[in-house]
Coordinates of N, CA and C in Angstrom, one line a residue:
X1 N 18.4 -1.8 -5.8 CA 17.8 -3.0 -6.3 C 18.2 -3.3 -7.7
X2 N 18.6 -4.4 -7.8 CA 19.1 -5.2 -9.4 C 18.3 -5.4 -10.1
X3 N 17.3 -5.0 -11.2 CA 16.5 -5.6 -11.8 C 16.9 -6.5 -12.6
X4 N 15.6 -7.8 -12.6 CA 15.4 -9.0 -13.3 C 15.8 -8.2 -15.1
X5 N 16.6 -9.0 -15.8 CA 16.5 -8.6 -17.3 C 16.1 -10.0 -17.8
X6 N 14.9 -9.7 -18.8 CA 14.0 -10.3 -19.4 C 14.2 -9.9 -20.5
X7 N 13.6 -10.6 -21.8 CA 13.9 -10.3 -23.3 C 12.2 -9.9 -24.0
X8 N 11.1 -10.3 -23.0 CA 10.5 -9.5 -23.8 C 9.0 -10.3 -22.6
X9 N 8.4 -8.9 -22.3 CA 7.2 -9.0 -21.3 C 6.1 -8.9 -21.9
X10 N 4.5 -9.3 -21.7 CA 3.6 -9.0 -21.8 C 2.7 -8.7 -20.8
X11 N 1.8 -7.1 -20.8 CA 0.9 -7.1 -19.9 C -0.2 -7.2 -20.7
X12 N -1.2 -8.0 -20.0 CA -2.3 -7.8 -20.7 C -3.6 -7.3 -19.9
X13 N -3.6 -6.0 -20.4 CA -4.5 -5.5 -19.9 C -3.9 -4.1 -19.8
X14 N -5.0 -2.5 -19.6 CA -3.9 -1.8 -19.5 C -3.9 -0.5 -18.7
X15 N -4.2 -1.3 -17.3 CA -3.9 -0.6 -16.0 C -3.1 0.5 -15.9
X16 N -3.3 1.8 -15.6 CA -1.7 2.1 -15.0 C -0.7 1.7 -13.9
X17 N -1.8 1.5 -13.1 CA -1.0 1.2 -11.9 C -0.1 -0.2 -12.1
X18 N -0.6 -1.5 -11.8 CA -0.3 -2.2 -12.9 C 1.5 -2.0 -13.6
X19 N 1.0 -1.4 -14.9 CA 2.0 -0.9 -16.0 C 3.1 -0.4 -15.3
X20 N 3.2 1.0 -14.4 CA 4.1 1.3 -13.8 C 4.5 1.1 -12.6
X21 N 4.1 0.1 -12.0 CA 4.6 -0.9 -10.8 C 5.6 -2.1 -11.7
X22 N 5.0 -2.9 -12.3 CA 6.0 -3.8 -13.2 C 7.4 -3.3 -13.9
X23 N 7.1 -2.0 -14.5 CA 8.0 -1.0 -15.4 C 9.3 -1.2 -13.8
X24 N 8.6 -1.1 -12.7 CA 9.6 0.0 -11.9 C 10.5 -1.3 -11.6
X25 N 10.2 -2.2 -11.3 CA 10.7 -3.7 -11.0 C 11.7 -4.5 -12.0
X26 N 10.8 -4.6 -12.9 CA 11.4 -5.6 -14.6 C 12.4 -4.7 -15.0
X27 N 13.4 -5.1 -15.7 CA 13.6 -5.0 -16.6 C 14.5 -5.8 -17.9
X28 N 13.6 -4.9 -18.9 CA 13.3 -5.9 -20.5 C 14.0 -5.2 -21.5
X29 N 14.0 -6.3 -22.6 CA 14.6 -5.8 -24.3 C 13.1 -5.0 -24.9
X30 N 12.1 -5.6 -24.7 CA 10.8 -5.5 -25.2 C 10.0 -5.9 -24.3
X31 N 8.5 -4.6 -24.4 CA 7.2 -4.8 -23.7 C 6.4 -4.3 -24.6
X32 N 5.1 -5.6 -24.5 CA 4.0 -5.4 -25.3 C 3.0 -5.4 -24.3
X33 N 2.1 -4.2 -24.3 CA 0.6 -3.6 -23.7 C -0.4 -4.4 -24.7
X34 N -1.2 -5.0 -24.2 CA -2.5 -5.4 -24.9 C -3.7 -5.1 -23.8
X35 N -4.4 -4.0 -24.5 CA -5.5 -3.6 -23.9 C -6.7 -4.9 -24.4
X36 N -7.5 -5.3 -22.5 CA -8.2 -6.1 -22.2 C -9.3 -6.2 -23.6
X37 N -9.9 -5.2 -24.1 CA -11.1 -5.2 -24.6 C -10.6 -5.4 -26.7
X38 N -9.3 -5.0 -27.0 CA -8.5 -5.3 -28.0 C -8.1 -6.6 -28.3
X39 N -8.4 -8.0 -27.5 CA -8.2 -8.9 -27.1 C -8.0 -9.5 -28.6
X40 N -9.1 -9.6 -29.2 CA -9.3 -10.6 -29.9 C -8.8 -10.0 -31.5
X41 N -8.8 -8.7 -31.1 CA -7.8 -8.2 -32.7 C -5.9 -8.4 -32.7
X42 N -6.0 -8.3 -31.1 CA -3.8 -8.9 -31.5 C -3.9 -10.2 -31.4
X43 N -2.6 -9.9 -32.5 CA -2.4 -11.3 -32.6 C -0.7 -11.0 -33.1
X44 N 0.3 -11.5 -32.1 CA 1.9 -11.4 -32.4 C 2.3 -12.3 -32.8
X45 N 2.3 -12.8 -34.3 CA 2.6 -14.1 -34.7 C 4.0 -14.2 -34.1
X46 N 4.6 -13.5 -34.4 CA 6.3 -13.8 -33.8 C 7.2 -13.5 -32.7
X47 N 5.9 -13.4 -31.6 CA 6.2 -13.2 -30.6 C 6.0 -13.9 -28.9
X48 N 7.2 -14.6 -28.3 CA 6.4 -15.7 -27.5 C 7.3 -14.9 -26.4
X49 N 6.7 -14.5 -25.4 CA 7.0 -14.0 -24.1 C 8.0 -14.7 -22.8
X50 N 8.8 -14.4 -22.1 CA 9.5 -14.4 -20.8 C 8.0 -14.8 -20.0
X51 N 7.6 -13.6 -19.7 CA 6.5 -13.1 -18.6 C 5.3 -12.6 -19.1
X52 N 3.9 -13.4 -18.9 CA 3.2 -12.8 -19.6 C 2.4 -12.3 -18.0
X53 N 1.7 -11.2 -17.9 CA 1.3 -10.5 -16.7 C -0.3 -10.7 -16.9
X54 N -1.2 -10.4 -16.4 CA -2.8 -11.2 -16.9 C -3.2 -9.8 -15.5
X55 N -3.7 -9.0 -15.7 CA -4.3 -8.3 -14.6 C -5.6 -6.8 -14.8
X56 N -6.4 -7.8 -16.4 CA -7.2 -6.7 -16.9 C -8.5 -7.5 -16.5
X57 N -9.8 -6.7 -17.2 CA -11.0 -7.5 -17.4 C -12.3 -5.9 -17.9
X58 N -12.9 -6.8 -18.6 CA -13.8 -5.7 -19.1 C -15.1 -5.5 -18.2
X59 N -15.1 -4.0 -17.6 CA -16.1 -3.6 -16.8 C -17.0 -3.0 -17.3
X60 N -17.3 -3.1 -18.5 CA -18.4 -2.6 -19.4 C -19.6 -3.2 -19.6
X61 N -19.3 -4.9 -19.6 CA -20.2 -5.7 -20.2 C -20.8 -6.6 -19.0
X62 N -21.1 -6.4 -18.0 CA -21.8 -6.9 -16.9 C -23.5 -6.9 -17.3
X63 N -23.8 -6.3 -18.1 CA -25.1 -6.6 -18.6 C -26.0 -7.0 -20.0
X64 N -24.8 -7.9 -20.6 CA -24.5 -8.8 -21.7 C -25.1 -10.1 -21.5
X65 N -25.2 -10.6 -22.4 CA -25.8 -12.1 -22.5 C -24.7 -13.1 -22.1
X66 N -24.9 -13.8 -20.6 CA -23.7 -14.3 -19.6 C -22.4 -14.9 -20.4
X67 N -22.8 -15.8 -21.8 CA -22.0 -16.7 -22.5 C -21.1 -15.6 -23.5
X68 N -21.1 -14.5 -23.3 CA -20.9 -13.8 -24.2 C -19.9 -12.9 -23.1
X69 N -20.3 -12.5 -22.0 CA -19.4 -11.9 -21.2 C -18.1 -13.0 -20.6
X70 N -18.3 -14.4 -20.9 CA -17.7 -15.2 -20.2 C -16.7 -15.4 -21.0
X71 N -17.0 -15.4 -22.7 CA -16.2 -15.1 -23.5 C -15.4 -14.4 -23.8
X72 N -15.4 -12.7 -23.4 CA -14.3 -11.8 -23.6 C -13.7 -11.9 -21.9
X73 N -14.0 -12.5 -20.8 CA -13.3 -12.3 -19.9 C -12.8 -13.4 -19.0
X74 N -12.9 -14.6 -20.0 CA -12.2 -15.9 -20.0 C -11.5 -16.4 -20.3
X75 N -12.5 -16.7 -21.8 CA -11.8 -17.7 -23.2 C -11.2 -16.8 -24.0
X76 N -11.4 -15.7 -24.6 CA -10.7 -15.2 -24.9 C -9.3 -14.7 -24.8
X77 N -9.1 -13.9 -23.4 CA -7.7 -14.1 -22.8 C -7.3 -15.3 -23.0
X78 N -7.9 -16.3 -22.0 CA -7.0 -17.4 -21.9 C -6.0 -18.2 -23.1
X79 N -6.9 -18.2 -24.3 CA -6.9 -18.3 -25.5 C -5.7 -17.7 -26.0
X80 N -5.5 -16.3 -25.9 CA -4.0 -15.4 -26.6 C -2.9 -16.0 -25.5
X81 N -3.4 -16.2 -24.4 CA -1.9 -16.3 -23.7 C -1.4 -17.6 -24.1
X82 N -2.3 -18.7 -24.3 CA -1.8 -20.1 -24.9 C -1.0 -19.8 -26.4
X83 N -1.6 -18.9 -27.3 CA -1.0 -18.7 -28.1 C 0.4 -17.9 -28.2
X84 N 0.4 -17.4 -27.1 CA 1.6 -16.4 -26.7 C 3.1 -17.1 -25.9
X85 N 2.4 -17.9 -25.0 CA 3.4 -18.2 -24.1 C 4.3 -19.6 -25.0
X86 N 5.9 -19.6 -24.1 CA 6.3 -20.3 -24.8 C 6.3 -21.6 -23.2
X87 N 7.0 -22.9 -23.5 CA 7.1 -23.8 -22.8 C 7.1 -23.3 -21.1
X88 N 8.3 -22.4 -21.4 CA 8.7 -22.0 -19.8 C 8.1 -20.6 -19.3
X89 N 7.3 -20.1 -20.1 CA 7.0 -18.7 -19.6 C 6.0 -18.6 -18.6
X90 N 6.5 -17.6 -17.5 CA 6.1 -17.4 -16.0 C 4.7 -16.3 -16.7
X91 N 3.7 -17.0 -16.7 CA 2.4 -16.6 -16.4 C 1.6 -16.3 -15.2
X92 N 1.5 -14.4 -14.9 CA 1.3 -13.9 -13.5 C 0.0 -13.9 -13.5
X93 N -0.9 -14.1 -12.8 CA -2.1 -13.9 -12.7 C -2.9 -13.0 -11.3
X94 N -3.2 -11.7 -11.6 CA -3.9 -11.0 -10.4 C -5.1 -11.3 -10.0
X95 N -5.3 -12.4 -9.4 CA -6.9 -13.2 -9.0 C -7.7 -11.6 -8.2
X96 N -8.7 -12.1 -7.8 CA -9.6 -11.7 -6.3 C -9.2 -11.2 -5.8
X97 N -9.6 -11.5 -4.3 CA -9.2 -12.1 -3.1 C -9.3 -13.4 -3.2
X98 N -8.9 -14.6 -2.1 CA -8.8 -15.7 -1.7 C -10.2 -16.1 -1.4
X99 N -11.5 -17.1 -2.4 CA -12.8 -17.1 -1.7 C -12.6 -18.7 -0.6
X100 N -13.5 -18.7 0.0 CA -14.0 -19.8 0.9 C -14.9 -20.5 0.2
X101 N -16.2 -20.1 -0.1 CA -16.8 -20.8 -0.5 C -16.3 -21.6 -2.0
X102 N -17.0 -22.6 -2.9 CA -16.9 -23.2 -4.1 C -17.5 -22.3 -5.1
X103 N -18.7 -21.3 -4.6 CA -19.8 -20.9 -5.6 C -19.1 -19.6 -5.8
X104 N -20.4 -19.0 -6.3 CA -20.6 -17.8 -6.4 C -21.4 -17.0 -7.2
X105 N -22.7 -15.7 -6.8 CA -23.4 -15.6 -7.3 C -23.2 -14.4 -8.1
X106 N -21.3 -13.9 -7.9 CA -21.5 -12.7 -8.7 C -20.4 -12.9 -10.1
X107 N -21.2 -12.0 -11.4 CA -20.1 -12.6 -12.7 C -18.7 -12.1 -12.3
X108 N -18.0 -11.2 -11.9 CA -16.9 -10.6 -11.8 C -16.5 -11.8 -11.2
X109 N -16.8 -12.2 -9.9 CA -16.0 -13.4 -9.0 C -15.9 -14.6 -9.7
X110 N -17.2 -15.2 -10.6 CA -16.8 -16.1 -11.4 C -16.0 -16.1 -12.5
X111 N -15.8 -14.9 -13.1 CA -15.1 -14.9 -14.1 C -13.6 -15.0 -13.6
X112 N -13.4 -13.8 -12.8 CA -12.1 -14.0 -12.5 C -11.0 -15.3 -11.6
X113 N -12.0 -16.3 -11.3 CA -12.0 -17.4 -10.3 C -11.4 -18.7 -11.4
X114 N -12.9 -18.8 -12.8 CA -12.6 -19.6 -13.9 C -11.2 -19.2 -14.7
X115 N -11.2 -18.4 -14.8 CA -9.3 -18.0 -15.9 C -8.5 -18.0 -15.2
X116 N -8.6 -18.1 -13.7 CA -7.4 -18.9 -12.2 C -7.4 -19.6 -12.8
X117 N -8.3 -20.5 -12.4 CA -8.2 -22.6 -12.6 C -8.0 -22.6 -14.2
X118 N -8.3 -21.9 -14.8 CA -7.9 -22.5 -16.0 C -5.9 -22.2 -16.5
X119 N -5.9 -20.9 -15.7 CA -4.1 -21.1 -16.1 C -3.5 -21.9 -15.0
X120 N -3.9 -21.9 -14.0 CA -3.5 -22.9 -13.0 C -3.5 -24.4 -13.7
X121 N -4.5 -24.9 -14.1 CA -4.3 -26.0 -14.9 C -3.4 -26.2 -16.1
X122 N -3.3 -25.7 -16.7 CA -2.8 -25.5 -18.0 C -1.4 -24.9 -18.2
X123 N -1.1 -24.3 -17.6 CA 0.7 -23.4 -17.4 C 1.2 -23.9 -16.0
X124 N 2.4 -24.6 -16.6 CA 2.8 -25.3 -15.4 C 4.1 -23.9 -14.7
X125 N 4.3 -23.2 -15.3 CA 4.9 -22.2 -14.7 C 4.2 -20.7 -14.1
X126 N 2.7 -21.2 -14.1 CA 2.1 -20.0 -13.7 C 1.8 -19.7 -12.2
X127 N 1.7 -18.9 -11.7 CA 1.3 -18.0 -10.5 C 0.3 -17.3 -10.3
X128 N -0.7 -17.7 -9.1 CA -2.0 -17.1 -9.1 C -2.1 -16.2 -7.8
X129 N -1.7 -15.6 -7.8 CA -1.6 -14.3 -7.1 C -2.9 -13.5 -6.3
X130 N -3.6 -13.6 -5.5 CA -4.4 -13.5 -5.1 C -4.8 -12.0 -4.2
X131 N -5.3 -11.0 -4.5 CA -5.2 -9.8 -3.9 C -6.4 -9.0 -3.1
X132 N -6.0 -8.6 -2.0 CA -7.1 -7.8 -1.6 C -7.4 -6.7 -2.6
X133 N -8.3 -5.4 -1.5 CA -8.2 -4.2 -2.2 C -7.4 -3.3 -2.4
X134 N -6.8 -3.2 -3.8 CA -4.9 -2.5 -4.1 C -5.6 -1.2 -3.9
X135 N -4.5 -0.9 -3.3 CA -4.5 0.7 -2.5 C -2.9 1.1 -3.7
X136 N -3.3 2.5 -4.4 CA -2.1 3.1 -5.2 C -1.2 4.5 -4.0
X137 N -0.4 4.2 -3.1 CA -0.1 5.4 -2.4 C -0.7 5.5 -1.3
X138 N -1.4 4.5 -0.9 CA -2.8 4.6 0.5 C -4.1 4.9 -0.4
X139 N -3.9 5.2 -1.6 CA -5.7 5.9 -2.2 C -6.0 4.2 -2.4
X140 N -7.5 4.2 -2.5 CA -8.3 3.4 -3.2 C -8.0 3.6 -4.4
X141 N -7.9 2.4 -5.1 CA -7.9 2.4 -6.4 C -9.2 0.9 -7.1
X142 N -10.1 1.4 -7.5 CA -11.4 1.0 -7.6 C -11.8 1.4 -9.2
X143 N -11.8 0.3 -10.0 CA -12.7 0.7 -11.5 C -13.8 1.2 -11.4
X144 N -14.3 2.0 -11.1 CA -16.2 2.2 -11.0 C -16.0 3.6 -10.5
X145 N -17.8 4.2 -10.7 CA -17.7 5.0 -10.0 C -17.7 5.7 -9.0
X146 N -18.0 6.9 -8.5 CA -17.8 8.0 -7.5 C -18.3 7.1 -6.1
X147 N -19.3 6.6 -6.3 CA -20.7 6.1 -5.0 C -19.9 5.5 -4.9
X148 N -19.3 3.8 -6.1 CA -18.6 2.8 -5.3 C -17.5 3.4 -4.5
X149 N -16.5 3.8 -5.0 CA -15.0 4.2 -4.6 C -15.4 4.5 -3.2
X150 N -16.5 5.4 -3.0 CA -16.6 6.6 -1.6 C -17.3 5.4 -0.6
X151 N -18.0 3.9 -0.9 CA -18.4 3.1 -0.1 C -16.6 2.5 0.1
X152 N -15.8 2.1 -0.6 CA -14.9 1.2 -0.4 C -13.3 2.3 0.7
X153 N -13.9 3.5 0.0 CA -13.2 4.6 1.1 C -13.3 3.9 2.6
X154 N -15.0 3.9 2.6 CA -15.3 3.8 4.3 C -14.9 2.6 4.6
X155 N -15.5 1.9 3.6 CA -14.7 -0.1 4.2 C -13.2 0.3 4.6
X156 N -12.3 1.3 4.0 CA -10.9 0.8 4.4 C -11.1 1.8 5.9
X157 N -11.4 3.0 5.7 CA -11.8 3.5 6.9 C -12.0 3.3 8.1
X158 N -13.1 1.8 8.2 CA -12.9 1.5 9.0 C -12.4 0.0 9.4
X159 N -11.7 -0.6 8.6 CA -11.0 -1.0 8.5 C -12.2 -3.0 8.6
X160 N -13.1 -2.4 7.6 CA -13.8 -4.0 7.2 C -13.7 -4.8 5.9
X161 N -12.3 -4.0 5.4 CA -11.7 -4.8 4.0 C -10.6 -4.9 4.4
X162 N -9.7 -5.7 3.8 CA -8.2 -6.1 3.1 C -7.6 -4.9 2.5
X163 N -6.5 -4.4 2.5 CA -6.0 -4.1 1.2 C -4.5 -4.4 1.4
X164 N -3.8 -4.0 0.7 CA -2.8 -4.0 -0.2 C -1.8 -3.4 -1.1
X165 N -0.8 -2.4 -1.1 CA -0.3 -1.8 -1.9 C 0.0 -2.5 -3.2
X166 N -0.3 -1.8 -4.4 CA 0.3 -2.7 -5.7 C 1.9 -2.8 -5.4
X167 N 2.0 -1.9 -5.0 CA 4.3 -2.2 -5.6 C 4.6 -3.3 -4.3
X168 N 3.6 -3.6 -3.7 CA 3.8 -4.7 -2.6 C 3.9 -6.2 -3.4
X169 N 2.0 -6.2 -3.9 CA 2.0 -7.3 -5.1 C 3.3 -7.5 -6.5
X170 N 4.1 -6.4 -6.6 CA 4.2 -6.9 -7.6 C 5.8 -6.9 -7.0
X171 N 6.1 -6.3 -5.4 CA 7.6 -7.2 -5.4 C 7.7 -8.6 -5.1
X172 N 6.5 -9.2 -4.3 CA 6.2 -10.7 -4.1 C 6.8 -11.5 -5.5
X173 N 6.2 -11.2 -6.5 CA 6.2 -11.8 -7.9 C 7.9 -11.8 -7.7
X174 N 8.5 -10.6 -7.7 CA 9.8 -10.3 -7.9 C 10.9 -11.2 -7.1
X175 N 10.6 -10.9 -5.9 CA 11.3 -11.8 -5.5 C 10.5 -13.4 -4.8
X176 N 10.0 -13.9 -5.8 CA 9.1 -15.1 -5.9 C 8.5 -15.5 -4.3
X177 N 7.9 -14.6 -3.4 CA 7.8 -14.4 -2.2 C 5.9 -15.0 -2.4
X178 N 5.8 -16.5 -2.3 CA 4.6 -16.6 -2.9 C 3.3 -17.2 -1.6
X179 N 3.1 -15.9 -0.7 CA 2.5 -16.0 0.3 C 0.7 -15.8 -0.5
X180 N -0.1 -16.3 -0.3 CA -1.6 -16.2 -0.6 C -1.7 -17.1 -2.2
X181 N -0.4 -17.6 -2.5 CA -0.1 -18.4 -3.8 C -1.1 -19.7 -3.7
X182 N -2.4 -20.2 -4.5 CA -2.9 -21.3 -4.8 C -2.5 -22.2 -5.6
X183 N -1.9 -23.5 -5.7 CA -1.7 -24.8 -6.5 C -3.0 -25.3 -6.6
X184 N -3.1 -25.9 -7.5 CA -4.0 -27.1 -7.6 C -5.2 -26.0 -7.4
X185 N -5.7 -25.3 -8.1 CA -6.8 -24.0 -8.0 C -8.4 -24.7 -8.4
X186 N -9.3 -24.9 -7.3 CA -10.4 -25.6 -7.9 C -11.2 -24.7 -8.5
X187 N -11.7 -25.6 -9.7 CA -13.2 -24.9 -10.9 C -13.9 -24.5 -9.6
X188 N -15.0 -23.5 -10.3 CA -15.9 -22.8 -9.2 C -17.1 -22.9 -9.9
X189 N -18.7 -22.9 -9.3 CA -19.7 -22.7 -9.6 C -20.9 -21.6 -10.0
X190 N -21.5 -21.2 -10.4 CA -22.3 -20.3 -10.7 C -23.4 -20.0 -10.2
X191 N -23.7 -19.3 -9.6 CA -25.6 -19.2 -9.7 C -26.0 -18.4 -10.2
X192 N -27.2 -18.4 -10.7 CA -28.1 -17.1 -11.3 C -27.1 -15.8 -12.0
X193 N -26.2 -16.4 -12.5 CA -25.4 -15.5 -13.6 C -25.5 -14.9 -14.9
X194 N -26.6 -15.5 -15.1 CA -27.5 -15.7 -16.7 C -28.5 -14.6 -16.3
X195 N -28.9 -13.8 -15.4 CA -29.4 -12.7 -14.9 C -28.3 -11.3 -14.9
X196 N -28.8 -10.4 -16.2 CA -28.1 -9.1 -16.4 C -27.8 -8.6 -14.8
X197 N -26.9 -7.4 -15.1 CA -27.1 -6.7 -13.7 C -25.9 -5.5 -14.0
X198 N -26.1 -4.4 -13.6 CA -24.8 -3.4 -13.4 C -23.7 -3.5 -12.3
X199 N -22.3 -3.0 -12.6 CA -21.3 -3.2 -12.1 C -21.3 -2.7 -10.7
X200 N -22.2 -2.4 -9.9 CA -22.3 -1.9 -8.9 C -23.4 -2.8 -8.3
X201 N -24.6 -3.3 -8.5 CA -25.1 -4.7 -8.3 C -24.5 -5.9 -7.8
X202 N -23.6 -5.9 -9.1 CA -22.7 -7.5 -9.5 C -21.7 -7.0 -8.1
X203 N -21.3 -5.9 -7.6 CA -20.4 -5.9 -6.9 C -21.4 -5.9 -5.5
X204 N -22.3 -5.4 -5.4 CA -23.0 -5.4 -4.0 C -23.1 -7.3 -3.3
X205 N -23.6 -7.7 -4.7 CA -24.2 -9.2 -4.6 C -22.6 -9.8 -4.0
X206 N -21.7 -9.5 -4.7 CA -20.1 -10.0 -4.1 C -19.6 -10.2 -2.8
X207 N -20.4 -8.6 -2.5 CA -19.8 -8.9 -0.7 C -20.7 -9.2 0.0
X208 N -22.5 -9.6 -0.3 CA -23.0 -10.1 0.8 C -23.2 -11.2 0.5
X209 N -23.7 -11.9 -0.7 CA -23.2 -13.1 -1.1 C -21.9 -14.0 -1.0
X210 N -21.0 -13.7 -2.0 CA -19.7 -14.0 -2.3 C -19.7 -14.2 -3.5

């Protein structure tokens, strides 16, 4: 396989899996890592990106004051990548999954639904990439802990989730194969989000809700 040469990538966020799926695909003159939660301290005056990659989010602050979580996992990103990207740069975005409904009662789903439509609006070269549960090798690969991981074990188990290999997601990108790809990405609604809750809550409320 030929890899793409680019002059200079950005991931933001800082996954491994992620990191070294892209690594194995791209290749660049320069790559800049910006860890999710470092957000608001870089700042690359002189640096305006090929490809900027969007596939982090902070799982710490689910029991913050809503306006305040919406801000480091929104506006903030969204905010550096305007300042980052140049006219033509391919802005990747690792959504979800694909929702049905408009709403939604949990912050992870809203948050990561609002920074869709908003680069979807705003970057006319961007790509919203929409994903089941990424599986690294066949493993689960799940931010949280032990309890969640070993529930999402049995979902794949028995086979009442989605998933997806990353080096899958990220040869789609490669060879612009833009199957589960959203245009025209609609704003989404909130409910009862202004209600704290832990990452394991916010995730239960996800799947019986949405």
């Amino acid at each position: 396989m030929t890899k793409k040469k680019l002059n200079k990538i950005l991931i933001l966020g800082k996954s491994k899996k992620f990191i070294s799926a892209i690594k194995s695909y791209f290749s660049y003159k320069e790559i800049d890592i910006i860890p999710w939660r470092n957000i608001k301290l870089q700042r690359y005056k002189n640096n305006k990106y090929d490809y900027i990659f969007v596939c982090g989010f902070n799982f710490k602050i689910y029991n913050i004051e809503f306006n305040l979580f919406c801000k480091k996992n929104v506006y903030e990103p969204y905010n550096l990548i305007k300042f980052l990207a140049k006219k033509n740069t391919r802005v990747i975005y690792f959504n979800t999954q694909k929702m049905k409904k408009k709403y939604t009662f949990s912050r992870y789903n809203y948050a990561k639904q609002k920074l869709a439509y908003l680069i979807d609006k705003n970057f006319k070269n961007s790509f919203i990439q929409n994903t089941d549960l990424i599986m690294v090798k066949n493993k689960v690969s799940v931010n949280s802990g032990f309890f969640s991981n070993y529930i999402f074990f049995l979902f794949v188990k028995f086979n009442l989730i989605k998933t997806v290999e990353i080096h899958e997601l990220i040869e789609n990108i490669y060879y612009n194969k833009k199957f589960k790809n959203i245009k025209n990405f609609k704003n989404i609604k909130g409910y009862l989000l202004y209600l704290p809750r832990t990452q394991f809550i916010d995730r239960l409320i996800r799947l019986i809700l949405g």
